[in-house]
Coordinates of C-alpha atoms in Angstrom, one line a residue:
M1 CA -30.1 19.7 21.6
R2 CA -29.1 19.4 18.0
S3 CA -28.0 23.0 17.9
Y4 CA -25.7 22.6 20.9
R5 CA -24.1 19.5 19.3
E6 CA -23.5 21.4 16.1
F7 CA -22.0 24.3 18.0
F8 CA -19.5 22.1 19.8
L9 CA -18.6 20.4 16.5
R10 CA -17.9 23.8 14.9
V11 CA -15.7 24.7 17.8
A12 CA -13.7 21.5 17.5
R13 CA -13.2 22.1 13.9
C14 CA -12.0 25.6 14.4
L15 CA -9.5 24.3 17.1
F16 CA -8.2 21.8 14.6
V17 CA -7.8 24.4 11.9
F18 CA -6.2 27.2 14.0
L19 CA -4.2 25.2 16.6
P20 CA -2.6 22.6 14.3
L21 CA 0.5 21.9 16.3
T22 CA -1.3 21.0 19.6
I23 CA -2.3 17.4 20.6
L24 CA -5.7 16.7 19.1
L25 CA -7.8 14.7 21.6
A26 CA -10.5 13.5 19.3
A27 CA -13.1 11.0 20.2
P28 CA -11.0 7.9 21.2
T29 CA -10.0 5.7 18.3
F30 CA -9.5 2.1 19.5
A31 CA -6.9 0.1 17.6
T32 CA -6.7 -3.6 17.5
T33 CA -3.9 -5.3 19.3
V34 CA -3.1 -8.5 17.4
A35 CA -0.3 -9.9 15.6
P36 CA 0.6 -8.4 12.2
A37 CA -1.9 -9.2 9.5
I38 CA -2.1 -9.3 5.7
A39 CA -4.0 -6.2 4.6
S40 CA -3.9 -7.1 0.9
S41 CA -1.8 -9.0 -1.6
R42 CA -1.2 -9.0 -5.4
G43 CA 0.2 -11.6 -7.7
Y44 CA 1.5 -10.9 -11.2
I45 CA 2.9 -13.2 -13.9
N46 CA 3.8 -12.3 -17.5
A47 CA 5.6 -14.6 -19.9
M48 CA 6.2 -11.8 -22.3
P49 CA 9.7 -10.4 -22.1
L50 CA 9.6 -6.8 -20.7
S51 CA 12.1 -4.5 -19.1
A52 CA 9.5 -3.1 -16.8
H53 CA 6.6 -5.2 -15.3
T54 CA 3.8 -3.4 -13.5
T55 CA 1.3 -5.2 -11.3
A56 CA -2.5 -4.6 -11.3
E57 CA -3.8 -2.2 -8.7
F58 CA -4.3 -3.2 -5.1
N59 CA -5.4 -1.3 -1.9
S60 CA -2.4 -1.0 0.5
G61 CA -4.3 1.3 2.9
G62 CA -3.2 0.9 6.5
A63 CA 0.0 -1.2 5.7
S64 CA 3.0 -0.7 7.9
T65 CA 5.3 -2.9 5.7
L66 CA 5.3 -4.0 2.1
V67 CA 7.1 -7.2 1.0
A68 CA 7.7 -8.5 -2.5
F69 CA 9.1 -11.8 -3.8
V70 CA 10.4 -11.3 -7.4
S71 CA 11.6 -14.0 -9.8
S72 CA 12.9 -13.9 -13.4
H73 CA 15.8 -15.5 -15.4
P74 CA 19.4 -14.4 -15.5
W75 CA 19.5 -14.9 -19.3
W76 CA 16.8 -14.5 -21.8
N77 CA 17.0 -14.4 -25.6
G78 CA 20.8 -14.6 -25.4
R79 CA 21.0 -11.4 -23.2
P80 CA 22.0 -11.2 -19.5
V81 CA 19.1 -10.1 -17.2
S82 CA 19.4 -8.6 -13.7
I83 CA 16.7 -7.3 -11.3
T84 CA 17.7 -3.6 -11.1
S85 CA 15.1 -2.2 -8.8
L86 CA 11.5 -2.1 -7.5
S87 CA 9.5 1.1 -7.6
D88 CA 5.8 2.0 -7.1
N89 CA 3.4 4.8 -7.9
M90 CA 3.5 6.0 -4.4
G91 CA 7.2 7.0 -4.5
N92 CA 8.3 4.5 -1.9
T93 CA 12.0 3.4 -1.7
W94 CA 12.2 -0.4 -1.9
R95 CA 15.2 -2.1 -0.2
V96 CA 16.7 -5.6 -0.9
L97 CA 16.0 -8.1 1.9
A98 CA 17.4 -11.2 0.3
G99 CA 19.1 -12.1 -3.0
P100 CA 19.1 -11.8 -5.9
T101 CA 19.8 -15.6 -5.8
M102 CA 20.3 -17.8 -8.9
W103 CA 19.3 -21.5 -9.1
V104 CA 20.2 -23.7 -12.2
G105 CA 17.6 -26.2 -13.2
D106 CA 17.2 -28.8 -16.0
S107 CA 15.0 -26.5 -18.0
F108 CA 15.4 -23.0 -16.7
T109 CA 17.6 -21.0 -14.5
L110 CA 15.8 -19.0 -11.8
L111 CA 16.9 -15.5 -10.4
S112 CA 14.8 -14.4 -7.4
A113 CA 15.0 -11.6 -4.8
I114 CA 12.9 -10.3 -1.9
Y115 CA 12.3 -6.5 -1.4
Y116 CA 10.6 -4.6 1.4
V117 CA 9.4 -1.1 2.6
N118 CA 8.9 -0.1 6.2
A119 CA 6.4 2.7 6.9
P120 CA 5.4 3.1 3.2
V121 CA 3.1 5.6 1.7
T122 CA -0.1 3.7 0.8
G123 CA -3.2 4.2 -1.1
T124 CA -6.3 2.6 -2.6
V125 CA -4.8 2.4 -6.0
H126 CA -1.3 1.0 -5.5
T127 CA 0.9 -0.6 -8.2
V128 CA 4.4 -2.0 -8.0
T129 CA 6.9 -2.0 -10.9
V130 CA 9.8 -4.4 -11.2
N131 CA 12.6 -3.1 -13.5
L132 CA 15.0 -5.5 -15.3
S133 CA 18.2 -4.8 -17.1
N134 CA 16.9 -6.5 -20.3
P135 CA 13.5 -7.8 -21.4
A136 CA 12.5 -11.1 -19.7
P137 CA 9.5 -12.9 -18.3
L138 CA 8.7 -12.2 -14.6
V139 CA 6.5 -13.2 -11.7
V140 CA 6.1 -11.2 -8.5
H141 CA 4.0 -11.5 -5.3
V142 CA 3.4 -8.4 -3.2
V143 CA 2.1 -8.4 0.4
A144 CA 0.8 -5.4 2.3
V145 CA 1.1 -6.1 6.1
S146 CA -0.5 -4.0 8.9
G147 CA 0.6 -4.0 12.5
S148 CA 4.2 -4.9 11.9
D149 CA 7.3 -3.6 13.6
I150 CA 9.0 -0.9 11.5
A151 CA 12.0 -0.3 13.6
E152 CA 14.1 -3.0 11.8
P153 CA 14.0 -5.0 8.6
P154 CA 11.8 -8.2 8.8
I155 CA 13.5 -11.4 9.9
H156 CA 14.2 -13.5 6.8
S157 CA 16.0 -16.6 5.5
A158 CA 18.2 -16.9 2.5
I159 CA 16.5 -17.8 -0.8
T160 CA 17.4 -21.5 -1.3
G161 CA 16.9 -24.2 -3.8
L162 CA 17.6 -27.8 -4.6
R163 CA 21.0 -28.9 -5.7
V164 CA 21.6 -28.5 -9.5
S165 CA 19.5 -30.8 -11.7
R166 CA 17.5 -32.2 -8.7
A167 CA 13.7 -32.4 -8.3
S168 CA 11.4 -32.8 -5.3
A169 CA 7.8 -32.4 -4.5
D170 CA 8.5 -31.4 -0.9
V171 CA 9.6 -27.8 -0.3
A172 CA 11.3 -26.6 2.9
G173 CA 13.8 -23.8 3.2
T174 CA 16.2 -22.5 5.8
P175 CA 14.5 -22.1 9.2
I176 CA 14.3 -18.8 11.0
T177 CA 13.8 -18.1 14.8
V178 CA 10.9 -15.8 15.6
P179 CA 9.0 -14.6 18.7
A180 CA 5.3 -15.3 19.3
D181 CA 2.7 -13.4 17.4
T182 CA 5.0 -13.2 14.3
L183 CA 3.4 -13.2 10.8
L184 CA 5.3 -15.7 8.6
L185 CA 5.3 -15.2 4.8
C186 CA 6.7 -18.0 2.6
W187 CA 7.2 -18.4 -1.1
A188 CA 7.9 -21.4 -3.5
K189 CA 9.0 -20.6 -7.0
N190 CA 8.8 -23.5 -9.3
E191 CA 10.9 -24.2 -12.4
S192 CA 7.9 -25.3 -14.5
N193 CA 4.2 -25.3 -14.2
A194 CA 2.8 -27.1 -11.1
K195 CA 0.2 -27.0 -8.4
V196 CA 1.0 -26.9 -4.7
R197 CA -0.4 -27.4 -1.3
A198 CA 0.4 -25.4 1.9
L199 CA 1.5 -27.6 4.9
D200 CA 2.1 -27.2 8.7
N201 CA -1.0 -24.9 9.3
Y202 CA 0.1 -22.5 6.5
I203 CA -2.7 -20.9 4.5
L204 CA -2.2 -20.6 0.7
D205 CA -2.6 -17.0 -0.6
R206 CA -5.3 -16.6 -3.2
Q207 CA -3.0 -14.2 -5.2
S208 CA -0.5 -17.1 -5.9
T209 CA 0.1 -17.9 -9.5
N210 CA 1.1 -21.3 -11.2
F211 CA 4.9 -20.3 -11.0
L212 CA 5.0 -18.5 -7.6
W213 CA 3.2 -19.8 -4.6
A214 CA 2.7 -17.9 -1.3
E215 CA 1.6 -19.1 2.1
S216 CA 1.3 -17.5 5.5
Q217 CA 0.5 -18.1 9.2
I218 CA 0.7 -16.5 12.6
T219 CA 3.1 -18.1 15.2
H220 CA 1.4 -18.8 18.6
K221 CA 4.7 -19.4 20.3
A222 CA 8.3 -18.4 19.8
G223 CA 10.5 -21.0 18.0
L224 CA 12.1 -22.2 14.8
Y225 CA 10.0 -22.0 11.6
T226 CA 10.5 -22.7 7.9
S227 CA 8.5 -22.7 4.7
H228 CA 6.6 -25.9 3.8
F229 CA 4.9 -26.6 0.6
H230 CA 4.1 -29.9 -1.4
Y231 CA 3.9 -29.9 -5.2
D232 CA 1.8 -32.4 -7.2
T233 CA 4.9 -33.6 -9.0
A234 CA 8.7 -33.6 -8.4
I235 CA 10.0 -30.3 -9.6
G236 CA 12.9 -27.8 -9.2
W237 CA 12.2 -24.8 -7.0
Q238 CA 13.4 -21.9 -4.9
T239 CA 11.9 -21.0 -1.5
A240 CA 12.3 -18.4 1.4
I241 CA 10.6 -17.3 4.6
V242 CA 10.1 -13.9 6.1
G243 CA 8.9 -13.1 9.6
L244 CA 7.2 -9.8 10.6
R245 CA 7.2 -9.1 14.3
E246 CA 4.4 -7.3 16.1
M247 CA 4.9 -3.6 16.6
A248 CA 6.6 -2.4 19.8
M249 CA 5.3 1.1 19.6
P250 CA 2.3 2.8 17.9
V251 CA 2.7 2.8 14.1
A252 CA 1.0 5.5 11.9
S253 CA 0.5 4.7 8.2
S254 CA 1.3 7.2 5.5
R255 CA -1.0 7.4 2.4
A256 CA -1.5 9.3 -0.8
V257 CA -4.7 10.9 -2.1
A258 CA -5.8 12.9 -5.1
T259 CA -8.4 15.5 -5.8
A260 CA -9.3 18.2 -8.2
P261 CA -9.1 22.0 -7.8
R262 CA -11.7 23.4 -5.5
T263 CA -12.8 19.8 -4.6
P264 CA -12.6 18.7 -0.9
V265 CA -11.4 15.2 -0.3
R266 CA -12.1 13.1 2.8
I267 CA -9.1 11.6 4.6
T268 CA -9.0 9.1 7.4
L269 CA -5.8 8.9 9.4
S270 CA -4.6 5.3 10.1
A271 CA -2.5 4.1 13.0
F272 CA -2.2 1.0 15.3
S273 CA -1.4 0.7 19.0
P274 CA 0.4 -2.4 20.2
K275 CA -1.5 -2.4 23.4
G276 CA -4.9 -1.6 21.9
F277 CA -5.1 1.8 23.7
P278 CA -7.2 4.6 22.3
L279 CA -5.3 6.9 20.0
S280 CA -5.0 10.7 19.8
W281 CA -3.4 12.6 17.0
R282 CA -0.9 15.4 16.6
L283 CA -0.4 17.4 13.5
I284 CA 3.3 18.1 12.9
S285 CA 3.2 20.3 9.8
G286 CA 1.1 21.4 6.9
P287 CA -0.7 21.5 4.7
T288 CA 0.5 24.6 3.0
H289 CA -1.9 24.8 0.0
G290 CA -5.2 24.0 1.7
S291 CA -6.9 23.6 4.9
L292 CA -8.1 20.7 7.1
Q293 CA -11.5 20.5 8.8
G294 CA -13.0 17.7 10.9
I295 CA -12.3 15.7 14.0
P296 CA -9.3 13.3 13.6
P297 CA -9.0 10.6 12.4
N298 CA -11.7 11.8 10.0
L299 CA -10.7 14.9 8.2
T300 CA -11.6 16.8 5.0
Y301 CA -8.9 18.6 3.0
S302 CA -9.9 21.5 0.9
P303 CA -7.4 22.9 -1.6
D304 CA -6.9 26.6 -1.9
A305 CA -8.8 28.4 -4.6
D306 CA -7.5 27.6 -8.2
Y307 CA -4.4 25.7 -6.7
A308 CA -3.1 22.6 -8.6
G309 CA -0.1 20.7 -7.5
P310 CA 1.4 18.7 -4.6
D311 CA 0.6 19.3 -0.9
V312 CA 1.3 17.3 2.2
F313 CA 0.7 17.2 6.0
I314 CA 2.5 15.2 8.6
F315 CA 1.1 13.7 11.7
K316 CA 1.8 11.4 14.6
A317 CA -0.5 9.1 16.7
L318 CA -0.2 8.7 20.5
D319 CA -1.7 5.8 22.6
G320 CA -0.9 7.3 26.1
T321 CA 2.3 5.4 26.4
A322 CA 4.4 6.4 23.3
E323 CA 4.3 8.4 20.1
S324 CA 4.2 6.7 16.7
N325 CA 6.5 7.3 13.8
M326 CA 5.9 10.5 11.7
A327 CA 3.5 9.6 8.9
S328 CA 2.4 11.8 6.0
V329 CA -0.6 12.3 3.8
D330 CA 0.6 13.2 0.3
I331 CA -2.0 15.0 -1.6
T332 CA -2.1 15.7 -5.4
V333 CA -4.5 18.4 -6.5
Q334 CA -4.7 17.4 -10.2
Q335 CA -5.1 20.1 -12.8
K336 CA -8.2 19.5 -14.8
T337 CA -7.8 18.1 -18.3
F338 CA -8.7 20.0 -21.4
I339 CA -12.0 18.1 -21.8
Q340 CA -12.9 18.8 -18.1
R341 CA -12.2 22.5 -18.6
L342 CA -14.2 22.6 -21.8
R343 CA -17.2 20.9 -20.1
D344 CA -17.0 23.4 -17.2
N345 CA -16.9 26.3 -19.6
A346 CA -19.8 24.9 -21.6
M347 CA -21.8 24.7 -18.3
R348 CA -20.9 28.2 -17.3
I349 CA -22.0 29.5 -20.8
G350 CA -25.2 27.5 -20.5
V351 CA -26.0 28.9 -17.1
F352 CA -25.2 32.4 -18.2
S353 CA -27.3 32.0 -21.3
I354 CA -30.3 30.9 -19.2
I355 CA -29.9 33.7 -16.8
W356 CA -29.6 36.3 -19.6
G357 CA -32.7 34.9 -21.3
V358 CA -34.8 35.0 -18.2
A359 CA -33.7 38.5 -17.5
A360 CA -34.4 39.6 -21.0
W361 CA -37.9 38.0 -20.8
V362 CA -38.6 39.7 -17.5
A363 CA -37.7 43.0 -19.0
L364 CA -40.2 42.7 -21.8
P365 CA -43.6 44.4 -21.5
W366 CA -46.4 42.0 -20.6
S367 CA -47.9 42.3 -24.1
R368 CA -44.8 40.9 -25.7
R369 CA -44.0 38.0 -23.3
T370 CA -44.3 34.5 -24.7
L371 CA -43.5 31.0 -23.3

């Protein structure tokens, strides 16, 4: 029985390798059909003035949209500061969703903006960098969302604040109108250090920092929604709300992986169906410097012998009603470092020496052999 199963598995792998442009009907992959969800988040705060601030690593795998709320100051140490761009180690192009918006307080002037990426390249080791025109402190909160609509930018409000030189413990921004099953993301950026509570069924994000708080909830019905926080003291602030609608068609997620020469790497394709239907997969192109084995969505990429550099393959997911967006798996075959090559050579020399020694010992007459 086992031999028959192994035979059919080998046939399936061969079909995947040699017929890459056909529809790949693998064992059905059942995707959940719920409202968009937070896959992961990452908060960052640094009072040290820098021109480029980089977050700690987070796992963005499976995300269909990335959203980041960024805040700094328009002046620091007598020099003007602007938020010039966001970038990440996955090579995504971040777009401005709202702002940059300035608010003048009694102690500090705030400068905040919201950025997003639809259908991003994701990975288990993801970092985001905020670039400023001049060194300044910065706080940022990044959210990776799965199951969101990627056809259009997220619904969002403007970034609003209190009137100049005013303070309030209650935080509420400009409302937005959203459909049911929308994921709401809200932020409150305070002028000075303070604690906050989330209100109106919102849940406070654990990656919030003392100067930038985040909350979220899923809407159960269509309507008008706004952010709502409450500080432990009257304070100056900025706030905004973003709504991420559920996807209308299957959404496939891009990702990036890395491996070493001659080292296979396991890859799991990721996609979601808005109806929860089983998924099949179609390879559109590539890879060009290696081969794929396995039954999707679980694959193994093997780089060509002695190849080091970039490689990529592109795929789509199908749920029986529609095709997804084209998604990519970006592969980096990393050249071994000098230390790794030195270690490999030492191992080869050691193995060769052992083989040579054994061969020489075997060639000796019995009378001269010793252990």
